[in-house]
CSV table of N, CA and C and ligand atoms in Angstrom, one decimal:
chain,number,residue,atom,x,y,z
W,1,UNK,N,0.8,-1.2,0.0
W,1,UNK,CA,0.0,0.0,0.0
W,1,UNK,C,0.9,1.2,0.0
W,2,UNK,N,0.9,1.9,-1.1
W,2,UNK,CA,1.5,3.5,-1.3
W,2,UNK,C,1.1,4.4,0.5
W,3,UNK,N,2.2,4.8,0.4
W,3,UNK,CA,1.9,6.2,2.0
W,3,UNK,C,1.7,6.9,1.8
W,4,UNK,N,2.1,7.2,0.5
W,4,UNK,CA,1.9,8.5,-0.3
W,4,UNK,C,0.8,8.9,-1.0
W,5,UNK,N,-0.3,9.4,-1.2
W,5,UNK,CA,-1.3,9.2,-2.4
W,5,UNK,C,-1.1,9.5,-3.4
W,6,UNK,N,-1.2,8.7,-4.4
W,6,UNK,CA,-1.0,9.3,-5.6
W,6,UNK,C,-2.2,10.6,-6.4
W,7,UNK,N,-1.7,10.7,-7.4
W,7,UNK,CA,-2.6,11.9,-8.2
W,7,UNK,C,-4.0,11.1,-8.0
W,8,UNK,N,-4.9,12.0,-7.9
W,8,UNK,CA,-6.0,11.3,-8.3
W,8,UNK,C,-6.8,11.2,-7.3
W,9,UNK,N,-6.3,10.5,-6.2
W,9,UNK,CA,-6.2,9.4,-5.2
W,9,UNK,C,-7.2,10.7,-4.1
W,10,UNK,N,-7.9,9.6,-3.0
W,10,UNK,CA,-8.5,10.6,-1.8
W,10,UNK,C,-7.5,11.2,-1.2
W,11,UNK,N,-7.2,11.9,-1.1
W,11,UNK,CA,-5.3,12.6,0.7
W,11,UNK,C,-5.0,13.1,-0.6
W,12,UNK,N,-4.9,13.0,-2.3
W,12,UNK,CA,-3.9,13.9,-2.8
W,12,UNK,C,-4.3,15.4,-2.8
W,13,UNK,N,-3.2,16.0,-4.3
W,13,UNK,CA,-3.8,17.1,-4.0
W,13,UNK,C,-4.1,17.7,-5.3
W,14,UNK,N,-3.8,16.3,-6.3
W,14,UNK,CA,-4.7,16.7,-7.5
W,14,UNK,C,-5.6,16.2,-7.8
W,15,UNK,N,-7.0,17.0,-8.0
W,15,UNK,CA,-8.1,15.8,-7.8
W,15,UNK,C,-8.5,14.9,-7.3
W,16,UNK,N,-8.8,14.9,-5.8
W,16,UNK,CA,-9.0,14.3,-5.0
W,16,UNK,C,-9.8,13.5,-5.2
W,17,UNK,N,-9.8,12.5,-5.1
W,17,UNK,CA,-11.0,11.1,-5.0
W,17,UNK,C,-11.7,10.7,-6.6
W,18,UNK,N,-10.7,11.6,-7.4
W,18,UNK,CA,-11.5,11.2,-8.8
W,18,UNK,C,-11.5,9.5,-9.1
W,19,UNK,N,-9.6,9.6,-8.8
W,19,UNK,CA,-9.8,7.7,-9.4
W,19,UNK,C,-11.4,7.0,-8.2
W,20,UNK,N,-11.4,7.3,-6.6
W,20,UNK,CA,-12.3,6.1,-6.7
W,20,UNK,C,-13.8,6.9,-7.3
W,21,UNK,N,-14.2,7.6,-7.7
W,21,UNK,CA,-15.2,7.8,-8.2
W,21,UNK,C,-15.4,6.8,-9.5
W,22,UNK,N,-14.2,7.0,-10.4
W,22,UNK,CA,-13.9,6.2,-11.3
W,22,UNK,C,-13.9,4.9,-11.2
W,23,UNK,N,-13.6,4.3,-10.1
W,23,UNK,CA,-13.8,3.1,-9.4
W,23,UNK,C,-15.3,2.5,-9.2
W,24,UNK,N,-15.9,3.2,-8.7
W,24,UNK,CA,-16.8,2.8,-8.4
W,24,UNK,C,-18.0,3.1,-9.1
W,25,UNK,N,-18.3,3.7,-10.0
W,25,UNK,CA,-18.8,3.6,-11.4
W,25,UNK,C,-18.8,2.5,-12.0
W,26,UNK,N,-17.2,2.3,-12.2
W,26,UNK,CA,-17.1,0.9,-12.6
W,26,UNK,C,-17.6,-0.5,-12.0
W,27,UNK,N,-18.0,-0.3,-10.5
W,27,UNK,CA,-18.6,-1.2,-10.0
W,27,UNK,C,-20.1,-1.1,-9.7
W,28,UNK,N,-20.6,0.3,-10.3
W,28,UNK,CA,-21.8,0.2,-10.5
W,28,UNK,C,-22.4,-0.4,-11.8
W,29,UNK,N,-21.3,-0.2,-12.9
W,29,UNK,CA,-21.1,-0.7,-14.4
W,29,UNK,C,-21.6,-2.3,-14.2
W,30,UNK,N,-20.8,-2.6,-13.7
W,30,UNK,CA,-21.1,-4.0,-13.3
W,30,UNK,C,-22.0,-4.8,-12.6
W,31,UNK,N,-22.5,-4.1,-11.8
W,31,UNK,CA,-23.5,-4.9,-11.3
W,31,UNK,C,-24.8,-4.6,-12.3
W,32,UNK,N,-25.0,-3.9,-13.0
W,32,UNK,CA,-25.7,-3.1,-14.3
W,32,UNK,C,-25.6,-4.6,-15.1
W,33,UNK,N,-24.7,-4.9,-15.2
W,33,UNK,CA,-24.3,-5.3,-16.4
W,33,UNK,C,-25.1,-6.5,-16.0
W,34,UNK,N,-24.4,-6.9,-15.0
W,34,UNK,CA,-24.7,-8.2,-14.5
W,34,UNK,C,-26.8,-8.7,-14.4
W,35,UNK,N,-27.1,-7.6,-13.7
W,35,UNK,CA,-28.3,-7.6,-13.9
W,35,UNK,C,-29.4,-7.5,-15.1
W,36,UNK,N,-28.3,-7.2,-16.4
W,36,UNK,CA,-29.4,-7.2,-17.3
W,36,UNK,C,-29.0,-8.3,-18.2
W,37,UNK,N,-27.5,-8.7,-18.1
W,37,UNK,CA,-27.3,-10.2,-18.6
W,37,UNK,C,-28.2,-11.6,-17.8
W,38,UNK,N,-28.6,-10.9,-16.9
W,38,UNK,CA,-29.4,-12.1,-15.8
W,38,UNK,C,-30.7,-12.1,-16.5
W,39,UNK,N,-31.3,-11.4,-17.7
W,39,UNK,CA,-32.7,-10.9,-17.5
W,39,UNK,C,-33.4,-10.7,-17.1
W,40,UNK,N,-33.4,-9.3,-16.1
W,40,UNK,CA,-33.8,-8.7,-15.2
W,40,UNK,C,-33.7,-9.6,-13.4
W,41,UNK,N,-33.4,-10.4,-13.9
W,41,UNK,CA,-34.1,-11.4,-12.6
W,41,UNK,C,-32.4,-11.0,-11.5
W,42,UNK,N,-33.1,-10.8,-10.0
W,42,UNK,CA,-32.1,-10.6,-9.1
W,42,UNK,C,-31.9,-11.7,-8.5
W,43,UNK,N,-32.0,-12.7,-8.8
W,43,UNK,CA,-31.3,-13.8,-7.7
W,43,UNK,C,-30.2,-14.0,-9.1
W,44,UNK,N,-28.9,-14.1,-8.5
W,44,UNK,CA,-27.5,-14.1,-9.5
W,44,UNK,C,-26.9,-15.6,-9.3
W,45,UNK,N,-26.6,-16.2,-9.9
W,45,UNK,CA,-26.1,-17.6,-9.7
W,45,UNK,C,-24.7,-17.6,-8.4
W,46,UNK,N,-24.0,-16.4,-8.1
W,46,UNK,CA,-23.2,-16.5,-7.1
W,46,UNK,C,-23.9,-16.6,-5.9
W,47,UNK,N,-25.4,-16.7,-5.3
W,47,UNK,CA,-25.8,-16.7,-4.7
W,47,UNK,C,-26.5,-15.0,-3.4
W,48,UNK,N,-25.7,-13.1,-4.6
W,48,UNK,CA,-25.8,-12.8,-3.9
W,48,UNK,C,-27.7,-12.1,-4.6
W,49,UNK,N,-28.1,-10.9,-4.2
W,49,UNK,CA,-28.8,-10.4,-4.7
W,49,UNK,C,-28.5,-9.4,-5.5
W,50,UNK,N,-28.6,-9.2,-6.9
W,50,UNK,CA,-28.5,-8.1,-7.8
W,50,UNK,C,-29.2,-6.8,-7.0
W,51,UNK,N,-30.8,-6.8,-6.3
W,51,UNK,CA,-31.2,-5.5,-6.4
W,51,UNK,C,-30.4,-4.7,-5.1
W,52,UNK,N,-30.3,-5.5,-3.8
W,52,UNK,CA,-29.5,-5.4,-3.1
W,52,UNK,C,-28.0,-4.4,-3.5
W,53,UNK,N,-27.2,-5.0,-4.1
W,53,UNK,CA,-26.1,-5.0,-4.8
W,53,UNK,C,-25.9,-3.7,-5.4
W,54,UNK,N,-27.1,-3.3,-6.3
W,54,UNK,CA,-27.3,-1.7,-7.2
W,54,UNK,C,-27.2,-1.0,-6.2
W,55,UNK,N,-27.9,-1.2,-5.5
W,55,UNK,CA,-28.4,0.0,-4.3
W,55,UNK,C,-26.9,0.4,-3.4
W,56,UNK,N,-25.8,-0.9,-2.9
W,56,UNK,CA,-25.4,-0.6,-2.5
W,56,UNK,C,-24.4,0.4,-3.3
W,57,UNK,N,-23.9,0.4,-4.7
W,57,UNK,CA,-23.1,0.6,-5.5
W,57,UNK,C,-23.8,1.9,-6.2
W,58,UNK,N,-25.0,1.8,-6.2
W,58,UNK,CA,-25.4,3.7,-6.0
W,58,UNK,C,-25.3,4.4,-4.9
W,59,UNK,N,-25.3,3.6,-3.9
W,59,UNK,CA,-24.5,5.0,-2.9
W,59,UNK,C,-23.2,4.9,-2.7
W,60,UNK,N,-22.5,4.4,-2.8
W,60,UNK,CA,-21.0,4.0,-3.2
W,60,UNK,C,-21.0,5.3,-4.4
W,61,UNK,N,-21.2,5.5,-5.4
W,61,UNK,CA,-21.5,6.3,-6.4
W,61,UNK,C,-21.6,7.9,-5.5
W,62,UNK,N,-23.2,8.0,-5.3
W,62,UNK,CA,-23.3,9.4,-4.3
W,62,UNK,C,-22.2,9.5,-3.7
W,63,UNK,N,-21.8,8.5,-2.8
W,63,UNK,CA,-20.8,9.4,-1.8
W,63,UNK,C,-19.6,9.6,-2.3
W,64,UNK,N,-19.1,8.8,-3.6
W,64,UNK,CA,-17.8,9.4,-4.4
W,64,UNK,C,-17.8,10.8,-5.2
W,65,UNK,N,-19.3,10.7,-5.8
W,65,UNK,CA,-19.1,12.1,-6.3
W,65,UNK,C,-19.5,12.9,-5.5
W,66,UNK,N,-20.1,13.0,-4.1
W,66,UNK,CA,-20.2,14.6,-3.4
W,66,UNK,C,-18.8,14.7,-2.7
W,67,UNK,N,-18.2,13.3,-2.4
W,67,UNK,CA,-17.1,13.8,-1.9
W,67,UNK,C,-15.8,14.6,-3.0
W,68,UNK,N,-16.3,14.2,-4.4
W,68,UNK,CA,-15.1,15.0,-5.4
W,68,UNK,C,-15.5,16.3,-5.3
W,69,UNK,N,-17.1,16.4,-5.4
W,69,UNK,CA,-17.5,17.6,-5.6
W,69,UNK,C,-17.0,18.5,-4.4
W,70,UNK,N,-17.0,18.1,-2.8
W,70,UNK,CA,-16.2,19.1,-1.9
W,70,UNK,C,-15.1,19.2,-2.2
W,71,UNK,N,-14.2,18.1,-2.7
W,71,UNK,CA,-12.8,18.4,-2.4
W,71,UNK,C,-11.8,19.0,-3.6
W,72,UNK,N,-13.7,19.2,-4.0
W,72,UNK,CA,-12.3,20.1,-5.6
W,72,UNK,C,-13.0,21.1,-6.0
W,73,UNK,N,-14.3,21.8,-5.0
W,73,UNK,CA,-14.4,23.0,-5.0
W,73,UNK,C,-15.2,23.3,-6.2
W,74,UNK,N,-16.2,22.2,-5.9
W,74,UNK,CA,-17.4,22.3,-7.4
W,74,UNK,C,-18.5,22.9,-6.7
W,75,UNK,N,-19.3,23.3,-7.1
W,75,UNK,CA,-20.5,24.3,-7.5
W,75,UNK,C,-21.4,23.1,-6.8
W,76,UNK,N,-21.8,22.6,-5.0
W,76,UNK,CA,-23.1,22.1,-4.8
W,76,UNK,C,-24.4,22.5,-5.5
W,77,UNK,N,-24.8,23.4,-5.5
W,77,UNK,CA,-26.1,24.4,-5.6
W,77,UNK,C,-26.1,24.3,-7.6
W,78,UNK,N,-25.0,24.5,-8.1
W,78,UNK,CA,-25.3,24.4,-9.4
W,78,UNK,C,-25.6,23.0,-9.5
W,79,UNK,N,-24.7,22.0,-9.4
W,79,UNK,CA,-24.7,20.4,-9.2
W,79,UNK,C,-26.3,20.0,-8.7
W,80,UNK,N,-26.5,20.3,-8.0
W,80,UNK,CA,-28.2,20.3,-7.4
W,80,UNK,C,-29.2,20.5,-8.4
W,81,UNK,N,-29.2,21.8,-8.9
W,81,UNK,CA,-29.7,22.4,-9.6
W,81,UNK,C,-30.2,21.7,-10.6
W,82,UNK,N,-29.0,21.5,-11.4
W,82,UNK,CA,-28.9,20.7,-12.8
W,82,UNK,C,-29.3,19.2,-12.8
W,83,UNK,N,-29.0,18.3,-11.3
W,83,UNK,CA,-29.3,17.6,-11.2
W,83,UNK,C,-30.9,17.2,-11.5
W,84,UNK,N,-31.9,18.3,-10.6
W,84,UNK,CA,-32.9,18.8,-10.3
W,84,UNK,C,-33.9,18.7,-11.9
W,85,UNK,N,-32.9,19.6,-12.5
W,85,UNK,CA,-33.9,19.6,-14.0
W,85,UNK,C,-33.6,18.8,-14.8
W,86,UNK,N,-32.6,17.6,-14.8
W,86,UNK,CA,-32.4,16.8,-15.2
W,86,UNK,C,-33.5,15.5,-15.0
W,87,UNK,N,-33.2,15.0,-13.5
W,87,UNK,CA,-34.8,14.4,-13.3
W,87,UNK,C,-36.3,14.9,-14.0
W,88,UNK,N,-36.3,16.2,-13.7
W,88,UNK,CA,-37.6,16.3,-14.4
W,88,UNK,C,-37.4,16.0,-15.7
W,89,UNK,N,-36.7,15.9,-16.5
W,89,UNK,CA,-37.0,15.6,-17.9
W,89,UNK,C,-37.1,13.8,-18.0
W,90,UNK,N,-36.8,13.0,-17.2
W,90,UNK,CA,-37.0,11.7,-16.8
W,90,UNK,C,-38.0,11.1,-16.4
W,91,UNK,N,-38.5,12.2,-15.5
W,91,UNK,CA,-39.8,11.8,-15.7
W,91,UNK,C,-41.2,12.3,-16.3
P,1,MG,MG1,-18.5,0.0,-4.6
């Protein structure tokens, strides 16, 4: 394990927390994946639960990006905002 943080990384001091944002996308990617290769169905042959699983990996998600968003000095209230009228068009 590095002591140091690298670029990217949470503790550094360029772009903080981007890689695990990046991370964990990718682990939202996948359980995505996984759930629509199953045809819709959440019981997964490894025995765990797909809907279970999303949920936990969307907030795994949330908390990587509000944590980039503090630590690199993004626009909450804009981010909100746009999030805001984004849903409405979704639904
Ligand atoms: Mg995760």
């Amino acid at each position: 394990v590095a002591e140091i943080p690298g670029p990217y990384s949470i503790g550094s001091d360029l772009w903080p927390g981007l890689s695990r944002l990046v991370e964990e996308l990718g682990e939202l990617s996948q359980v995505a994946g996984k759930l629509i290769g199953n045809g819709g169905e959440t019981a997964h042959y490894d025995g765990t639960d797909l809907r279970a699983r999303l949920a936990e990996e969307i907030a795994d998600v949330l908390a990587a990006m509000s944590f980039v968003a503090d630590s690199n000095g993004l626009d909450h209230q804009e981010i909100e905002k746009r999030a805001e009228a984004k849903r409405d068009t979704y639904e």
